[in-house]
């Protein structure tokens, strides 16, 4: 990654709202899970390991930032899902199990979509009926090359 790209990404994170950062984290976890799938499919163990490690780091961060006092049952359910995904990623890493990675990808996509909808509803309630809902489509991810 060149210096310009790194600088741009740092600025993007520093100026993002907490909601935008949450969606960025999901996008990263999805991207790295897909990278791990490409590693398995292409018999590229280092790509698989890097993808799984990075996806696990993001999911661990999502779990660590849950506020169980405020979130109650929802936080507990998310915590359970995050720990399930960590176990699935661990097994996928050990067994080269593409199906487990697909399970994690599906869960991440569903959670991302749910958060996008929840953020839109919260914005709508806060701002009134004239605010447009954000785009809910999943971003298009570029293909991961050997250079990363």
PDB file of C-alpha atoms in Angstrom:
ATOM      1  CA  UNK A   1       0.000   0.000   0.000  1.00  0.00           C
ATOM      2  CA  UNK A   2       1.484   3.335  -0.965  1.00  0.00           C
ATOM      3  CA  UNK A   3       1.814   6.322   1.384  1.00  0.00           C
ATOM      4  CA  UNK A   4      -1.018   8.236  -0.302  1.00  0.00           C
ATOM      5  CA  UNK A   5      -3.452   5.345   0.162  1.00  0.00           C
ATOM      6  CA  UNK A   6      -2.432   4.915   3.806  1.00  0.00           C
ATOM      7  CA  UNK A   7      -2.880   8.643   4.460  1.00  0.00           C
ATOM      8  CA  UNK A   8      -6.308   8.618   2.780  1.00  0.00           C
ATOM      9  CA  UNK A   9      -7.451   5.622   4.808  1.00  0.00           C
ATOM     10  CA  UNK A  10      -6.209   7.157   8.074  1.00  0.00           C
ATOM     11  CA  UNK A  11      -8.111  10.373   7.337  1.00  0.00           C
ATOM     12  CA  UNK A  12     -11.205   8.394   6.453  1.00  0.00           C
ATOM     13  CA  UNK A  13     -11.099   6.622   9.822  1.00  0.00           C
ATOM     14  CA  UNK A  14     -10.259   9.743  11.832  1.00  0.00           C
ATOM     15  CA  UNK A  15     -13.191  11.681  10.360  1.00  0.00           C
ATOM     16  CA  UNK A  16     -15.731   8.837  10.445  1.00  0.00           C
ATOM     17  CA  UNK A  17     -18.647   8.678  12.846  1.00  0.00           C
ATOM     18  CA  UNK A  18     -18.865   5.688  15.212  1.00  0.00           C
ATOM     19  CA  UNK A  19     -21.559   4.253  12.950  1.00  0.00           C
ATOM     20  CA  UNK A  20     -19.347   4.574   9.881  1.00  0.00           C
ATOM     21  CA  UNK A  21     -16.466   2.919  11.729  1.00  0.00           C
ATOM     22  CA  UNK A  22     -18.713   0.008  12.695  1.00  0.00           C
ATOM     23  CA  UNK A  23     -19.678  -0.524   9.042  1.00  0.00           C
ATOM     24  CA  UNK A  24     -16.006  -0.219   8.007  1.00  0.00           C
ATOM     25  CA  UNK A  25     -15.118  -2.937  10.506  1.00  0.00           C
ATOM     26  CA  UNK A  26     -17.748  -5.241   9.060  1.00  0.00           C
ATOM     27  CA  UNK A  27     -16.527  -4.435   5.541  1.00  0.00           C
ATOM     28  CA  UNK A  28     -12.974  -5.324   6.580  1.00  0.00           C
ATOM     29  CA  UNK A  29     -14.007  -8.593   8.229  1.00  0.00           C
ATOM     30  CA  UNK A  30     -15.981  -9.550   5.118  1.00  0.00           C
ATOM     31  CA  UNK A  31     -13.075  -8.649   2.832  1.00  0.00           C
ATOM     32  CA  UNK A  32     -10.579 -10.660   4.897  1.00  0.00           C
ATOM     33  CA  UNK A  33     -12.915 -13.663   5.146  1.00  0.00           C
ATOM     34  CA  UNK A  34     -13.180 -13.624   1.370  1.00  0.00           C
ATOM     35  CA  UNK A  35      -9.396 -13.329   1.134  1.00  0.00           C
ATOM     36  CA  UNK A  36      -9.114 -16.469   3.256  1.00  0.00           C
ATOM     37  CA  UNK A  37     -11.545 -18.249   0.930  1.00  0.00           C
ATOM     38  CA  UNK A  38      -9.409 -17.259  -2.044  1.00  0.00           C
ATOM     39  CA  UNK A  39      -6.377 -18.607  -0.194  1.00  0.00           C
ATOM     40  CA  UNK A  40      -8.024 -21.992   0.272  1.00  0.00           C
ATOM     41  CA  UNK A  41      -9.384 -22.108  -3.275  1.00  0.00           C
ATOM     42  CA  UNK A  42      -6.029 -21.100  -4.763  1.00  0.00           C
ATOM     43  CA  UNK A  43      -3.961 -23.313  -2.454  1.00  0.00           C
ATOM     44  CA  UNK A  44      -2.229 -20.238  -1.043  1.00  0.00           C
ATOM     45  CA  UNK A  45      -1.839 -20.915   2.696  1.00  0.00           C
ATOM     46  CA  UNK A  46      -0.284 -17.532   3.498  1.00  0.00           C
ATOM     47  CA  UNK A  47      -3.257 -15.691   1.945  1.00  0.00           C
ATOM     48  CA  UNK A  48      -5.660 -17.901   3.906  1.00  0.00           C
ATOM     49  CA  UNK A  49      -3.808 -17.362   7.184  1.00  0.00           C
ATOM     50  CA  UNK A  50      -3.538 -13.610   6.725  1.00  0.00           C
ATOM     51  CA  UNK A  51      -7.234 -13.314   5.881  1.00  0.00           C
ATOM     52  CA  UNK A  52      -8.344 -15.424   8.825  1.00  0.00           C
ATOM     53  CA  UNK A  53      -6.017 -13.626  11.242  1.00  0.00           C
ATOM     54  CA  UNK A  54      -7.251 -10.213  10.175  1.00  0.00           C
ATOM     55  CA  UNK A  55     -10.922 -11.243  10.206  1.00  0.00           C
ATOM     56  CA  UNK A  56     -10.446 -12.685  13.694  1.00  0.00           C
ATOM     57  CA  UNK A  57      -8.796  -9.483  14.920  1.00  0.00           C
ATOM     58  CA  UNK A  58     -11.732  -7.402  13.698  1.00  0.00           C
ATOM     59  CA  UNK A  59     -14.339  -9.752  15.134  1.00  0.00           C
ATOM     60  CA  UNK A  60     -12.474  -9.797  18.463  1.00  0.00           C
ATOM     61  CA  UNK A  61     -12.528  -5.989  18.468  1.00  0.00           C
ATOM     62  CA  UNK A  62     -16.265  -5.989  17.740  1.00  0.00           C
ATOM     63  CA  UNK A  63     -16.796  -8.369  20.673  1.00  0.00           C
ATOM     64  CA  UNK A  64     -14.548  -6.364  23.005  1.00  0.00           C
ATOM     65  CA  UNK A  65     -16.408  -3.118  22.353  1.00  0.00           C
ATOM     66  CA  UNK A  66     -19.853  -4.465  23.228  1.00  0.00           C
ATOM     67  CA  UNK A  67     -21.482  -2.594  26.099  1.00  0.00           C
ATOM     68  CA  UNK A  68     -23.335  -5.325  27.980  1.00  0.00           C
ATOM     69  CA  UNK A  69     -24.881  -2.886  30.475  1.00  0.00           C
ATOM     70  CA  UNK A  70     -26.508  -0.767  27.771  1.00  0.00           C
ATOM     71  CA  UNK A  71     -26.972  -3.506  25.169  1.00  0.00           C
ATOM     72  CA  UNK A  72     -28.418  -6.145  27.473  1.00  0.00           C
ATOM     73  CA  UNK A  73     -29.739  -9.167  25.609  1.00  0.00           C
ATOM     74  CA  UNK A  74     -28.744  -7.796  22.196  1.00  0.00           C
ATOM     75  CA  UNK A  75     -25.129  -7.397  23.330  1.00  0.00           C
ATOM     76  CA  UNK A  76     -25.165 -10.907  24.792  1.00  0.00           C
ATOM     77  CA  UNK A  77     -26.519 -12.340  21.530  1.00  0.00           C
ATOM     78  CA  UNK A  78     -23.924 -10.462  19.466  1.00  0.00           C
ATOM     79  CA  UNK A  79     -21.186 -11.667  21.810  1.00  0.00           C
ATOM     80  CA  UNK A  80     -22.330 -15.242  21.250  1.00  0.00           C
ATOM     81  CA  UNK A  81     -22.339 -14.753  17.474  1.00  0.00           C
ATOM     82  CA  UNK A  82     -18.874 -13.196  17.500  1.00  0.00           C
ATOM     83  CA  UNK A  83     -17.480 -16.071  19.559  1.00  0.00           C
ATOM     84  CA  UNK A  84     -19.157 -18.585  17.246  1.00  0.00           C
ATOM     85  CA  UNK A  85     -17.514 -16.874  14.254  1.00  0.00           C
ATOM     86  CA  UNK A  86     -14.123 -16.996  15.998  1.00  0.00           C
ATOM     87  CA  UNK A  87     -14.527 -20.751  16.536  1.00  0.00           C
ATOM     88  CA  UNK A  88     -15.585 -21.215  12.891  1.00  0.00           C
ATOM     89  CA  UNK A  89     -12.554 -19.251  11.687  1.00  0.00           C
ATOM     90  CA  UNK A  90     -10.252 -21.271  13.940  1.00  0.00           C
ATOM     91  CA  UNK A  91     -11.631 -24.533  12.562  1.00  0.00           C
ATOM     92  CA  UNK A  92     -11.485 -23.226   8.983  1.00  0.00           C
ATOM     93  CA  UNK A  93      -7.832 -22.314   9.488  1.00  0.00           C
ATOM     94  CA  UNK A  94      -6.997 -25.768  10.833  1.00  0.00           C
ATOM     95  CA  UNK A  95      -9.061 -27.815   8.359  1.00  0.00           C
ATOM     96  CA  UNK A  96      -9.037 -25.596   5.229  1.00  0.00           C
ATOM     97  CA  UNK A  97     -12.828 -25.612   5.563  1.00  0.00           C
ATOM     98  CA  UNK A  98     -14.379 -23.319   2.973  1.00  0.00           C
ATOM     99  CA  UNK A  99     -17.919 -23.975   4.259  1.00  0.00           C
ATOM    100  CA  UNK A 100     -17.059 -22.550   7.674  1.00  0.00           C
ATOM    101  CA  UNK A 101     -15.665 -19.421   6.024  1.00  0.00           C
ATOM    102  CA  UNK A 102     -18.856 -19.107   3.989  1.00  0.00           C
ATOM    103  CA  UNK A 103     -20.864 -19.370   7.217  1.00  0.00           C
ATOM    104  CA  UNK A 104     -18.844 -16.541   8.757  1.00  0.00           C
ATOM    105  CA  UNK A 105     -19.174 -14.455   5.594  1.00  0.00           C
ATOM    106  CA  UNK A 106     -22.954 -14.936   5.597  1.00  0.00           C
ATOM    107  CA  UNK A 107     -23.244 -13.940   9.268  1.00  0.00           C
ATOM    108  CA  UNK A 108     -21.079 -10.858   8.733  1.00  0.00           C
ATOM    109  CA  UNK A 109     -23.128  -9.789   5.704  1.00  0.00           C
ATOM    110  CA  UNK A 110     -26.381 -10.228   7.642  1.00  0.00           C
ATOM    111  CA  UNK A 111     -25.075  -8.303  10.650  1.00  0.00           C
ATOM    112  CA  UNK A 112     -23.727  -5.520   8.435  1.00  0.00           C
ATOM    113  CA  UNK A 113     -27.077  -5.200   6.693  1.00  0.00           C
ATOM    114  CA  UNK A 114     -28.910  -5.141  10.032  1.00  0.00           C
ATOM    115  CA  UNK A 115     -26.623  -2.399  11.372  1.00  0.00           C
ATOM    116  CA  UNK A 116     -27.042  -0.311   8.214  1.00  0.00           C
ATOM    117  CA  UNK A 117     -30.823  -0.546   8.632  1.00  0.00           C
ATOM    118  CA  UNK A 118     -30.648   0.267  12.356  1.00  0.00           C
ATOM    119  CA  UNK A 119     -28.428   3.289  11.681  1.00  0.00           C
ATOM    120  CA  UNK A 120     -30.851   4.502   9.015  1.00  0.00           C
ATOM    121  CA  UNK A 121     -33.809   4.152  11.384  1.00  0.00           C
ATOM    122  CA  UNK A 122     -31.964   6.001  14.159  1.00  0.00           C
ATOM    123  CA  UNK A 123     -31.014   8.820  11.779  1.00  0.00           C
ATOM    124  CA  UNK A 124     -34.570   8.998  10.494  1.00  0.00           C
ATOM    125  CA  UNK A 125     -35.967   9.249  14.020  1.00  0.00           C
ATOM    126  CA  UNK A 126     -33.391  11.863  15.015  1.00  0.00           C
ATOM    127  CA  UNK A 127     -33.664  14.051  11.905  1.00  0.00           C
ATOM    128  CA  UNK A 128     -37.279  13.655  10.948  1.00  0.00           C
ATOM    129  CA  UNK A 129     -38.972  12.385   7.790  1.00  0.00           C
ATOM    130  CA  UNK A 130     -36.921  14.352   5.220  1.00  0.00           C
ATOM    131  CA  UNK A 131     -33.608  12.484   5.629  1.00  0.00           C
ATOM    132  CA  UNK A 132     -32.818   9.867   2.980  1.00  0.00           C
ATOM    133  CA  UNK A 133     -31.759   6.423   4.152  1.00  0.00           C
ATOM    134  CA  UNK A 134     -28.145   5.429   3.405  1.00  0.00           C
ATOM    135  CA  UNK A 135     -27.346   2.893   0.733  1.00  0.00           C
ATOM    136  CA  UNK A 136     -27.861  -0.617   2.103  1.00  0.00           C
ATOM    137  CA  UNK A 137     -26.186  -2.535  -0.679  1.00  0.00           C
ATOM    138  CA  UNK A 138     -22.966  -4.315   0.098  1.00  0.00           C
ATOM    139  CA  UNK A 139     -19.970  -2.523  -1.390  1.00  0.00           C
ATOM    140  CA  UNK A 140     -18.181  -4.184  -4.270  1.00  0.00           C
ATOM    141  CA  UNK A 141     -14.933  -5.674  -3.055  1.00  0.00           C
ATOM    142  CA  UNK A 142     -11.967  -5.791  -5.347  1.00  0.00           C
ATOM    143  CA  UNK A 143     -10.239  -9.052  -5.947  1.00  0.00           C
ATOM    144  CA  UNK A 144      -7.259  -9.733  -3.699  1.00  0.00           C
ATOM    145  CA  UNK A 145      -4.076 -10.128  -5.707  1.00  0.00           C
ATOM    146  CA  UNK A 146      -0.863 -11.775  -4.587  1.00  0.00           C
ATOM    147  CA  UNK A 147       0.474  -8.316  -3.749  1.00  0.00           C
ATOM    148  CA  UNK A 148      -2.484  -7.700  -1.470  1.00  0.00           C
TER     149      UNK A 148
END
